[in-house]
XYZ file of C-alpha atoms in Angstrom:
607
model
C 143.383 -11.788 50.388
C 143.015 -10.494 47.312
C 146.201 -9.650 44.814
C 148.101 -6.886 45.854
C 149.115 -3.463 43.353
C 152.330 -3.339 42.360
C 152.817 -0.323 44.615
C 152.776 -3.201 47.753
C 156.086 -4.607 49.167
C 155.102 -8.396 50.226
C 156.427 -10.707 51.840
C 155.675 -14.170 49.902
C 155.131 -17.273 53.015
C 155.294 -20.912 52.377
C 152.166 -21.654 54.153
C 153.066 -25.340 54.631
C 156.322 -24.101 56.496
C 155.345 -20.535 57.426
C 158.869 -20.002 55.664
C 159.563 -16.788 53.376
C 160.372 -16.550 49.891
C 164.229 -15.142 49.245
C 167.242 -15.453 46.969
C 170.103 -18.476 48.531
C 172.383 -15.609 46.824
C 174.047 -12.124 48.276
C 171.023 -9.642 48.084
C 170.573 -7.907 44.295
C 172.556 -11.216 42.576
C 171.207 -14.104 40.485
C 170.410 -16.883 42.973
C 168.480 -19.826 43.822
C 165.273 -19.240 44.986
C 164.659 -20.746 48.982
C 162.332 -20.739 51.478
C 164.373 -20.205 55.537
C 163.328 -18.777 58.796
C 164.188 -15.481 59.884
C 166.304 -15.009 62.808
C 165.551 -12.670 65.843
C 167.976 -9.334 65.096
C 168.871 -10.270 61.984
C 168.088 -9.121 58.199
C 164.431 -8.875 57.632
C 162.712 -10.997 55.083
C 163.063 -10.723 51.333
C 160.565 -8.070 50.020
C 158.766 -8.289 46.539
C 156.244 -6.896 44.413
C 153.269 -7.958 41.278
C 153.959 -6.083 38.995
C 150.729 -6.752 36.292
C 152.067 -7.616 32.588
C 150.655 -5.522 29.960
C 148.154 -7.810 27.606
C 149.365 -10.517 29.803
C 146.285 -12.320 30.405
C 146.150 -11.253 34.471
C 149.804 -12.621 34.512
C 152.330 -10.461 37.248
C 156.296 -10.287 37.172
C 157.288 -11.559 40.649
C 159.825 -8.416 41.677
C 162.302 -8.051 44.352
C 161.599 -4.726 45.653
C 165.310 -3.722 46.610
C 167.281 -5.209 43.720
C 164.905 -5.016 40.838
C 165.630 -8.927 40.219
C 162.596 -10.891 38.980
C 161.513 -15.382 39.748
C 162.628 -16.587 36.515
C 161.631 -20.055 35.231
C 164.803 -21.239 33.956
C 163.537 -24.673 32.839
C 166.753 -26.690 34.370
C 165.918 -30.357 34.554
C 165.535 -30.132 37.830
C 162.993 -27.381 37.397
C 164.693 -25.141 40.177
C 163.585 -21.011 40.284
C 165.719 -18.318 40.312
C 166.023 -14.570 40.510
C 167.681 -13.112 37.392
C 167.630 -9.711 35.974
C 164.099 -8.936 34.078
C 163.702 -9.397 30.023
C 160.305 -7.745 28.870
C 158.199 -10.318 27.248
C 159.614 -13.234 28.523
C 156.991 -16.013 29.532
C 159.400 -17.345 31.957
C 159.382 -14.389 34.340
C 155.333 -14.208 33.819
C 153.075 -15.906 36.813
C 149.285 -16.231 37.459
C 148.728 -15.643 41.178
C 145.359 -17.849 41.798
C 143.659 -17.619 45.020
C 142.547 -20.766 46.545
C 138.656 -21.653 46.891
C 137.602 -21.576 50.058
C 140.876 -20.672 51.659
C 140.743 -17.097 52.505
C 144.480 -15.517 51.683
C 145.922 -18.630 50.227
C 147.466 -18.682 46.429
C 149.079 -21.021 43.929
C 151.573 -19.105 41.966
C 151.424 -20.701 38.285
C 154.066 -20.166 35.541
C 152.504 -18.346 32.592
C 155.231 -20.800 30.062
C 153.408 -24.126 30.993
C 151.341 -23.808 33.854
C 153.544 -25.165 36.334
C 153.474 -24.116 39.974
C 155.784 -23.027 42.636
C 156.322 -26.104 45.092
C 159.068 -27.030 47.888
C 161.894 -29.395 46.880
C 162.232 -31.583 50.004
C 160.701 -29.707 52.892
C 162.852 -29.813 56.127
C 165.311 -27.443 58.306
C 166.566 -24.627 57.386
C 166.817 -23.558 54.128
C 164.389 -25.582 51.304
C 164.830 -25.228 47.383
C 161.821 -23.857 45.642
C 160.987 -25.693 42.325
C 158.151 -25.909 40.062
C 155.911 -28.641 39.622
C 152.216 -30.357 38.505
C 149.697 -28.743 39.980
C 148.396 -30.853 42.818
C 145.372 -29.490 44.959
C 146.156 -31.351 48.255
C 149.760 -30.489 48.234
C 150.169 -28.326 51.287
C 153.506 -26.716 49.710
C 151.998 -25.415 46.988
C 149.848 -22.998 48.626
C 151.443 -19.515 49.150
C 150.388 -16.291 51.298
C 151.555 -12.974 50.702
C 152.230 -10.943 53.939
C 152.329 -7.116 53.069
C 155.133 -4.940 54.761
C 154.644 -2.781 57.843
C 152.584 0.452 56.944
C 154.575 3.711 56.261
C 152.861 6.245 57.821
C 153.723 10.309 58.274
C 153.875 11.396 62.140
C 156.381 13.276 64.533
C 156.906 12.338 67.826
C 155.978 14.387 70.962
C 158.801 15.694 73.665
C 157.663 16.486 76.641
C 159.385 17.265 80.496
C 159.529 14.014 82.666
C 159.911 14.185 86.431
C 163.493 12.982 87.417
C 164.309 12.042 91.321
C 167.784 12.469 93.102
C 168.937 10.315 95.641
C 169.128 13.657 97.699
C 164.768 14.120 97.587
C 165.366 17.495 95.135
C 163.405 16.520 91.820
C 164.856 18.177 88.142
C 163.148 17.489 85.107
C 164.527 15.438 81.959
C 163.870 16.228 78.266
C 162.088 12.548 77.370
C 159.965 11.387 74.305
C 156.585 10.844 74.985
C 154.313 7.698 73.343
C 152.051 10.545 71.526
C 152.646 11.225 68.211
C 152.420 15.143 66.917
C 151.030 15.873 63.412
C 153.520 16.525 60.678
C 153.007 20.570 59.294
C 152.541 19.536 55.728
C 149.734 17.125 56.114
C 146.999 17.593 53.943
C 144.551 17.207 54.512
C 144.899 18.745 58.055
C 142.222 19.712 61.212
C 142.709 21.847 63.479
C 143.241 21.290 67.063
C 140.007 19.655 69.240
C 138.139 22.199 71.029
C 135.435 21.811 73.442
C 132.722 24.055 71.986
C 129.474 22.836 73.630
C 129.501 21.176 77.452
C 126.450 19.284 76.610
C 125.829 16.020 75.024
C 128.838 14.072 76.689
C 129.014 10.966 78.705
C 130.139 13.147 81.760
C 127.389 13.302 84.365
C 128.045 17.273 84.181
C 127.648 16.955 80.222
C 123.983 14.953 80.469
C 125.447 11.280 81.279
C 125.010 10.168 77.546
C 126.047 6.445 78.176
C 125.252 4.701 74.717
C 124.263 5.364 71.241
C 121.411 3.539 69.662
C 122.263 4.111 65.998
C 122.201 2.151 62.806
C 124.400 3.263 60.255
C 123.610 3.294 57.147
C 125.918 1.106 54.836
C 127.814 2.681 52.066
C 126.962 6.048 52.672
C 123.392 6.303 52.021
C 121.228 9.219 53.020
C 119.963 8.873 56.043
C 120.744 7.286 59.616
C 118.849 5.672 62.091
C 118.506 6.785 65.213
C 117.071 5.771 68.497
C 116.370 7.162 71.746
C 119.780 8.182 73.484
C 121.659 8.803 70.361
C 123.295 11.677 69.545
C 123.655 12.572 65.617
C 124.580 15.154 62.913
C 121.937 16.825 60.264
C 121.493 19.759 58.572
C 117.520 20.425 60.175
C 117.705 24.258 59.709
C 118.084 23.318 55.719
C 120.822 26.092 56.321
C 123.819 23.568 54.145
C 125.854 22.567 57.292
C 125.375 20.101 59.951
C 123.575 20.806 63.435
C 123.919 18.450 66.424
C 120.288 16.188 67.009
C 119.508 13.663 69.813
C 117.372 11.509 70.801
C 115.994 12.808 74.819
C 114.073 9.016 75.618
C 111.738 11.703 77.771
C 111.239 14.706 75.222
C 112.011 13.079 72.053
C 114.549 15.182 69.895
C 116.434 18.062 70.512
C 118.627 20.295 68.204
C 120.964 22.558 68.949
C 121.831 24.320 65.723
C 125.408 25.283 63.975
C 126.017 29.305 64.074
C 128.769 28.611 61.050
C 131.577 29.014 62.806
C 132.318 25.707 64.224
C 130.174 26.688 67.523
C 126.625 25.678 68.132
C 123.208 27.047 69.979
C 122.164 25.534 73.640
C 119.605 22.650 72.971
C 115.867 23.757 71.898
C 113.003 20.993 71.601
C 113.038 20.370 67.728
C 109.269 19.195 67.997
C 106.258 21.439 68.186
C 104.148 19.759 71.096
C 106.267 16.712 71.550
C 105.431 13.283 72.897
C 108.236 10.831 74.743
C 108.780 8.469 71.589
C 108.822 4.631 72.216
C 112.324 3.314 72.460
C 112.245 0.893 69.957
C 111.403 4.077 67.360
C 114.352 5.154 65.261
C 114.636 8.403 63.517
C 116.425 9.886 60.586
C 116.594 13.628 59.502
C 116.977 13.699 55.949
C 115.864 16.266 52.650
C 113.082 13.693 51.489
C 111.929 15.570 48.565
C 115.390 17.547 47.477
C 113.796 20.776 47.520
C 116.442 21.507 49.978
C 113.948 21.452 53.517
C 114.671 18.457 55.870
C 112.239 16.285 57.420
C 111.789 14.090 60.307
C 111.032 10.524 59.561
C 110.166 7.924 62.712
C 110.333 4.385 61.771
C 107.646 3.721 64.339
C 105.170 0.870 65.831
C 102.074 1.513 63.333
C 104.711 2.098 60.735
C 106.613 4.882 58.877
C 106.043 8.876 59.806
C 107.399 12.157 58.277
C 107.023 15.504 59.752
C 108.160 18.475 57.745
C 109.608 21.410 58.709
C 107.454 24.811 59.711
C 108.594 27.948 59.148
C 109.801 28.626 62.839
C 112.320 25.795 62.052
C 110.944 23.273 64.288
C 109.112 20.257 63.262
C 105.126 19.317 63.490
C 104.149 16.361 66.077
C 104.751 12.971 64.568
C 101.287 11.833 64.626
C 98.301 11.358 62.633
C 97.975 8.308 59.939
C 101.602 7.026 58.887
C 102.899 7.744 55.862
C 103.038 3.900 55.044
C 101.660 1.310 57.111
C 104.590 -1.136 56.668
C 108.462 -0.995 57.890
C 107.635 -0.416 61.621
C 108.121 -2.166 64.813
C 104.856 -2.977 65.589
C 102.486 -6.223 64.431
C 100.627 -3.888 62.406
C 103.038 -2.559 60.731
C 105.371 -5.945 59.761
C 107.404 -6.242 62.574
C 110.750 -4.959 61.519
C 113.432 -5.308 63.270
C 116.527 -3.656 63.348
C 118.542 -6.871 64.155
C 117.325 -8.668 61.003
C 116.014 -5.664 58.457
C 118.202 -3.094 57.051
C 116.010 -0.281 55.839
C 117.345 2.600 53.527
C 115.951 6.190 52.563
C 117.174 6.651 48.824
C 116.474 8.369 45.675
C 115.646 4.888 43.718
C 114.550 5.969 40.481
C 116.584 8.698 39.918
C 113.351 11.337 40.462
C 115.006 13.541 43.160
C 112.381 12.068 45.565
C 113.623 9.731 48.335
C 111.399 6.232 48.768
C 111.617 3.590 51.421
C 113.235 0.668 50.703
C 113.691 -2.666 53.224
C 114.969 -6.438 53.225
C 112.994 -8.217 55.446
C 112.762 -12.068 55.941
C 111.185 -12.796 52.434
C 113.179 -10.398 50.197
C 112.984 -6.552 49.687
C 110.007 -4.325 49.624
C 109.908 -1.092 48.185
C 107.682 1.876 48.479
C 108.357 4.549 46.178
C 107.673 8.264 46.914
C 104.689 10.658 44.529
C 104.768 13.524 43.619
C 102.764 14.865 45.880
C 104.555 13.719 49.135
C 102.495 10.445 49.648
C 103.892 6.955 49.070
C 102.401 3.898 47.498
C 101.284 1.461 49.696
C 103.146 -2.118 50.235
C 102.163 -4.673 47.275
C 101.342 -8.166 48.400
C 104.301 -9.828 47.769
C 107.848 -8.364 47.668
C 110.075 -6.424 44.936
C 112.816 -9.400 45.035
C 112.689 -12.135 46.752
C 116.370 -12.112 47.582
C 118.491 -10.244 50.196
C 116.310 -11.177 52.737
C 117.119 -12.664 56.601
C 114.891 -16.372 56.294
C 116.896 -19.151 54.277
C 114.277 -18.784 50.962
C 115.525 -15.668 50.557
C 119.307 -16.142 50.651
C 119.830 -15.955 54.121
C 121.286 -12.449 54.505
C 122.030 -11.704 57.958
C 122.496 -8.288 59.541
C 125.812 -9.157 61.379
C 127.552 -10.719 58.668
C 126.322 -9.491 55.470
C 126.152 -5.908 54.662
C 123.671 -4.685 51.738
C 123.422 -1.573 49.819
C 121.448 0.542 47.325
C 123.715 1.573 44.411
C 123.813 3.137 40.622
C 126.256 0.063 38.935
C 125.086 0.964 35.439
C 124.692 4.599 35.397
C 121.083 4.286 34.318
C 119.886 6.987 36.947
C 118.580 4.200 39.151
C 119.526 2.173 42.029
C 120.221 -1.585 42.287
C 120.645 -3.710 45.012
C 124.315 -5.210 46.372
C 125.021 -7.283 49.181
C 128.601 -9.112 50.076
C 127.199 -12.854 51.326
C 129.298 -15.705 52.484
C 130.516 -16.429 48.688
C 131.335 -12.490 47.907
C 129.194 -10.241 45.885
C 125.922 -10.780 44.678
C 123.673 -7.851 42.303
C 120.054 -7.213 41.264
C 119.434 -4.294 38.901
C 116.554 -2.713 38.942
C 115.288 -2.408 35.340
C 113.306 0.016 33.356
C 109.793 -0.462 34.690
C 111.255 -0.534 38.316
C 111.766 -4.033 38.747
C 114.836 -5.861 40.120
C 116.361 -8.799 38.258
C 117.203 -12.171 39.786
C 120.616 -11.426 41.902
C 123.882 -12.339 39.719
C 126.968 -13.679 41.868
C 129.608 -11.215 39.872
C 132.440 -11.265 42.384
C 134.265 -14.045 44.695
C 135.606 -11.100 47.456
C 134.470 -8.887 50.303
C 132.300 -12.215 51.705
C 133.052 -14.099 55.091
C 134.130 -17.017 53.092
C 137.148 -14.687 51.991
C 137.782 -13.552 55.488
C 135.292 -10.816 55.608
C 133.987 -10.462 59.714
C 130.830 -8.518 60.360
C 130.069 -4.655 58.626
C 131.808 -3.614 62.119
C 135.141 -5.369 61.696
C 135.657 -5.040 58.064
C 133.532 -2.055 56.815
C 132.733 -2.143 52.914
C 131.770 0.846 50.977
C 129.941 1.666 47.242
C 131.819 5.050 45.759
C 132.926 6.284 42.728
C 136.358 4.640 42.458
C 137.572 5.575 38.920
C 137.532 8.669 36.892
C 134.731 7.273 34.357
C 132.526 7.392 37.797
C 131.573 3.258 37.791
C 130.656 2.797 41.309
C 133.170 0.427 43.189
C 133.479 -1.395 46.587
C 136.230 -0.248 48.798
C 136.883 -2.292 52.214
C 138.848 -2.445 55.371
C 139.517 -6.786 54.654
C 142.032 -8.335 56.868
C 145.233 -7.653 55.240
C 144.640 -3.835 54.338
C 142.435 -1.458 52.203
C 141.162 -3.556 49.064
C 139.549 -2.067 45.881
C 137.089 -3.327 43.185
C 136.734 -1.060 39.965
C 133.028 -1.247 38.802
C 132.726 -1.829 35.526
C 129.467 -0.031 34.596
C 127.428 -2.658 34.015
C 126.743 -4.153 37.375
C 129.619 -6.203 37.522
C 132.905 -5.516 38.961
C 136.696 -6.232 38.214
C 138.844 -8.698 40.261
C 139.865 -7.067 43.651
C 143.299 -5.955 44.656
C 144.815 -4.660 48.022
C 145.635 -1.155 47.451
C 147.129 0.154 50.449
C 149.057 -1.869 53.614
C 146.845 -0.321 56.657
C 143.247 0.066 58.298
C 143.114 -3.567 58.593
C 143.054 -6.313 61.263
C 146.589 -6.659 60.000
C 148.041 -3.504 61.258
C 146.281 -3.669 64.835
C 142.429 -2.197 63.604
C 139.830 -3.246 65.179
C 136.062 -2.564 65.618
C 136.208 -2.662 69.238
C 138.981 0.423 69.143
C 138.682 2.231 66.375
C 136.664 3.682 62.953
C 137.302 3.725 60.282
C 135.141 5.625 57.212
C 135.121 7.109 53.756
C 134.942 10.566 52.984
C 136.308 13.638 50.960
C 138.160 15.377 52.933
C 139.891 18.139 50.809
C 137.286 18.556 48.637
C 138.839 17.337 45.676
C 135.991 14.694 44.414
C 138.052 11.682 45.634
C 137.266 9.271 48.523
C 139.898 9.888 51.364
C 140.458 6.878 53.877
C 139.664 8.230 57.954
C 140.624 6.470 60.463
C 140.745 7.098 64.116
C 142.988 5.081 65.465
C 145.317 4.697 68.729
C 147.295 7.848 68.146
C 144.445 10.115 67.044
C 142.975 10.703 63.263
C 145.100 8.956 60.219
C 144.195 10.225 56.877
C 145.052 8.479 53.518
C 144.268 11.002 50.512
C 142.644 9.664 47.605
C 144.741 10.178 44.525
C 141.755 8.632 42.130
C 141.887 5.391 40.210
C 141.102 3.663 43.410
C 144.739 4.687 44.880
C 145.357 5.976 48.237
C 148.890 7.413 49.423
C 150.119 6.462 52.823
C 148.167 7.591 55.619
C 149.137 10.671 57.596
C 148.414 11.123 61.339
C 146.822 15.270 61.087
C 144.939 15.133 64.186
C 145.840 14.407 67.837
C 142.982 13.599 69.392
C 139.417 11.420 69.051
C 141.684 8.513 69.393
C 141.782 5.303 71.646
C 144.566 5.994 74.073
C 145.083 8.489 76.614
C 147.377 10.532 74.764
C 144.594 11.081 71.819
C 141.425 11.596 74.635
C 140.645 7.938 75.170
C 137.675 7.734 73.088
C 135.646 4.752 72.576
C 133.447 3.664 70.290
C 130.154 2.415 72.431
C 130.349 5.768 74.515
C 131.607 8.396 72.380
C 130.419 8.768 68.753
C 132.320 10.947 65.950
C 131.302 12.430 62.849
C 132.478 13.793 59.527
C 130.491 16.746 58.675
C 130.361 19.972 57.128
C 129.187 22.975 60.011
C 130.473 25.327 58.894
C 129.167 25.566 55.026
C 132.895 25.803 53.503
C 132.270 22.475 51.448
C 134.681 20.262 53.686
C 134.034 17.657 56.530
C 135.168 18.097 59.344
C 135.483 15.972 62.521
C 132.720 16.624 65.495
C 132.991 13.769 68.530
C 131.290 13.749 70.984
C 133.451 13.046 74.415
C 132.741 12.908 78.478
C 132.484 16.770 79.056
C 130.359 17.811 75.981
C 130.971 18.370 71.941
C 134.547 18.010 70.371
C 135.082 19.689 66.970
C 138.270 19.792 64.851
C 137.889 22.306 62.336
C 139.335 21.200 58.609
C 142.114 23.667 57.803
C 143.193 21.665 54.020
C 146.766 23.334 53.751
C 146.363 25.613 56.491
C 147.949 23.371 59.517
C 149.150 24.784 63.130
C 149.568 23.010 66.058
C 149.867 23.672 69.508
């Protein structure tokens, strides 16, 4: 785990004894520092923050967050810690929290006056002295975790009439809280409650018996996302600036039915002129390729890559004819990509306005960039980087544990490759002449080594994270939301936990729930969305990589039967913009048909 912001209450854990860091004294007094067990029923563990020194050299002031008392080196001779009122400046009160190699969420906690770290004087029952000593890497006792408080989040709960029986058979009815939580008026941003706009498209045999997505997100928010037959999807394919509803028929190919602006949508039309049933193993994306504001079709198919354009009836030629590049398909001919083991991305990589084609395949990443006139340049013969790529020569990147993106670090106009391995974060930028430098390891975090799952369990994003507009890395890690400033030149700056939620911590779990980044109110920040248990939690951006507590402002798309009893392999939800108004909102698709909850920003009712 990385460190946490000062805004974080923690709870500091022995991880020898699993004991918690408190003061032997009254609560708010000078004391001895110990490590004890907390009893069932009884006070709840001592709570602290790190509070970073200014020109301190990364060093933090170890603060109780009740009392305002800080650890204090006291140098006794028998080099016991204590909690004493803070002095600004002092060296004693100063500590270097140092995570652990290779032990994902474990710290030393070394005194900034002589390097000295926090230890146990004589480990046993009950209560144990803490004391500083030499630094010694086997000692169990000197490794520390820090355990961040239970979430805070903004909800009211639901009353509703429960059925009461009589020993005489008559039945009255009882006044009784419900296990539903109600969105609190002031919540902003807030949605609108779900309404069933469309009876088509659901999982419902009524609704068209749509069982299972075949999708492949795109990491870090990318345009473009693959889709393959029996998916259902958002895109804007009438170029009209909001979203319309696309699928994937496996026996007509795809099918639109278009947004009329007001949160409804058409009945489904055939989006293809003259359609063919596609081969299930193609994947489509509808996506502006050429940002003169007209989508296009592209199939990711078995001779290789096709894009259709849009006619002026609004539908969309055939997909046939020669490929638009012979390479990043299915088939033999066309490499054999697969979408187990090759991520492939539509982006703007030179900063043109023109999307290309870029993919990591087993020997590294090819790329084919996008003319002028709508053609693409054909597959060298040998790769753009031989890096990020699945086979062991080429780093071993596999699409299950290590997620890989296409990002501006430098602000040069272009794109560079990231990927989070094993060890954390590796970069290649892509220079000048369009080439990509050997990948630079820049950052030990985000990685599995640190405790990072799969893309699925712990999502990771690339956004703008500070006001200068460096590009970042945001994730859902283990212990919470955790933050990594960019600084601009393709490195980025130590992580830190930012906010005590959306993690495998606080009950979030791929299996249940998503969890995604988007701006919400419009504002330019990144808001945190999360659809949860209880329905949709929202924690609003405030900039500078800082997120307030979430707020529960929808009830419904969640997991349990209160919220709808969503789930994630049958019933996909979206963040999108239909009706033109320049905010997201939230379209699911359920068992009887299409779901939308209309984004209201201040404007909140509730039924």
């Amino acid at each position: 785990m990385p460190v946490p912001t000062e805004e974080l209450k923690l709870e500091i854990v022995n991880a020898a004894t699993g004991k918690t860091l408190g003061a032997e004294a009254a609560p708010g007094a000078d004391g001895v520092l110990v490590v004890r067990d907390v009893p069932d029923g009884g006070p709840g563990p001592q709570q602290w923050r790190l509070v970073p020194v200014e020109d301190g050299d990364g060093a933090h002031v170890i603060r109780d967050a009740a009392g305002g008392k800080v650890v204090d080196d006291t140098a006794a001779a028998d080099r016991g810690v204590r909690q004493r009122n803070a002095v600004a400046g002092r060296k004693n009160q100063q500590w270097h929290i140092v995570p652990i190699e290779g032990e994902a969420g474990l710290f030393f906690i070394e005194g900034a006056r002589d390097g000295a770290v926090l230890d146990l004087a004589e480990p046993g029952e009950g209560e144990t002295r803490v004391v500083l000593r030499e630094h010694d890497d086997t000692a169990e006792t000197q490794r520390w975790r820090f355990v961040p408080a239970e979430p805070e989040r903004t909800s009211d709960l639901v009353l509703r009439w429960a059925p009461l029986n009589h020993w005489n058979s008559r039945q009255s009815w009882r006044l009784g809280r419900s296990a539903a939580l109600r969105p609190v008026p002031d919540a902003a941003p807030s949605f609108s409650d779900l309404l069933l706009v469309l009876e088509a498209y659901g999982s419902d045999q009524d609704a068209g018996g749509w069982k299972r997505d075949v999708v492949t997100p795109v990491p870090g928010g990318q345009p473009g996302r693959w889709a393959g037959a029996g998916a259902r999807l958002l895109a804007d394919t009438a170029g009209a600036g909001r979203s319309d509803i696309v699928a994937i028929r496996p026996a007509k190919g795809a099918v639109t039915s278009v947004g009329r602006g007001d949160g409804t949508f058409d009945e489904e039309a055939l989006l293809h002129r003259g359609a063919t049933a596609p081969s299930p193993a193609d994947l489509w994306s509808f996506v502006d390729m050429t940002g003169e504001g007209r989508p296009h079709a592209v199939v990711l198919c078995t001779g290789g890559v096709r894009i259709s354009a849009q006619g002026e009836d609004g539908t969309f030629a055939p997909v046939g004819g020669e490929p638009a590049v012979k390479a990043f398909g299915h088939g033999e001919e066309a490499g054999g990509w697969l979408v187990e083991k090759h991520p492939r991305f539509l982006a703007d990589t030179t900063g043109d306005g023109r999307l290309d084609i870029v993919g990591c395949h087993d020997d590294g990443v090819w790329v084919s960039l996008q003319n002028e006139d709508g053609t693409f340049t054909a597959l060298p013969d040998e790769p753009a980087l031989r890096a990020f790529g699945h086979d062991e020569e080429a780093g071993g990147w596999l699409v299950e544990k290590h997620p890989r993106f296409l990002a501006d670090t430098t602000g040069d106009g272009r794109l560079d490759i990231v990927g989070c391995h094993d060890d954390g974060v590796w970069v290649s930028l892509q220079g000048e002449d369009g080439t990509f430098g050997e990948p630079l390891y820049v950052l030990d975090e985000f990685g599995a080594d640190q405790g990072w799952g799969s893309p699925e369990e712990h999502p990771r994003f690339l956004t703008r994270t500070t006001d200068g507009g460096a590009v970042g890395i945001v994730g859902f890690g283990p212990q919470g939301v955790v933050v990594s400033h960019g600084r601009g030149d393709g490195t980025f700056e130590p992580a830190k936990l930012v906010l005590n939620d959306f993690g495998a911590a606080q009950g979030w779990t791929s299996r249940k729930h998503l969890r995604v980044l988007a701006d919400v109110t419009g504002d330019g920040n990144p808001d945190i969305v999360g659809f949860g248990d209880e329905g949709v939690w929202v924690s609003h951006g405030l900039g500078g990589g800082q997120f307030e507590q979430a707020q529960l402002v929808c009830r419904g798309f969640g997991y349990n039967t209160d919220a709808g009893g969503w789930r994630v392999d049958r019933h996909p939800r979206f963040l999108a913009d239909i009706t033109g108004d320049g905010r997201v909102d939230i379209v699911g698709f359920g068992g009887p048909g299409v779901y939308v909850a209309r984004n209201l920003y201040r404007r909140f009712r509730t039924r």
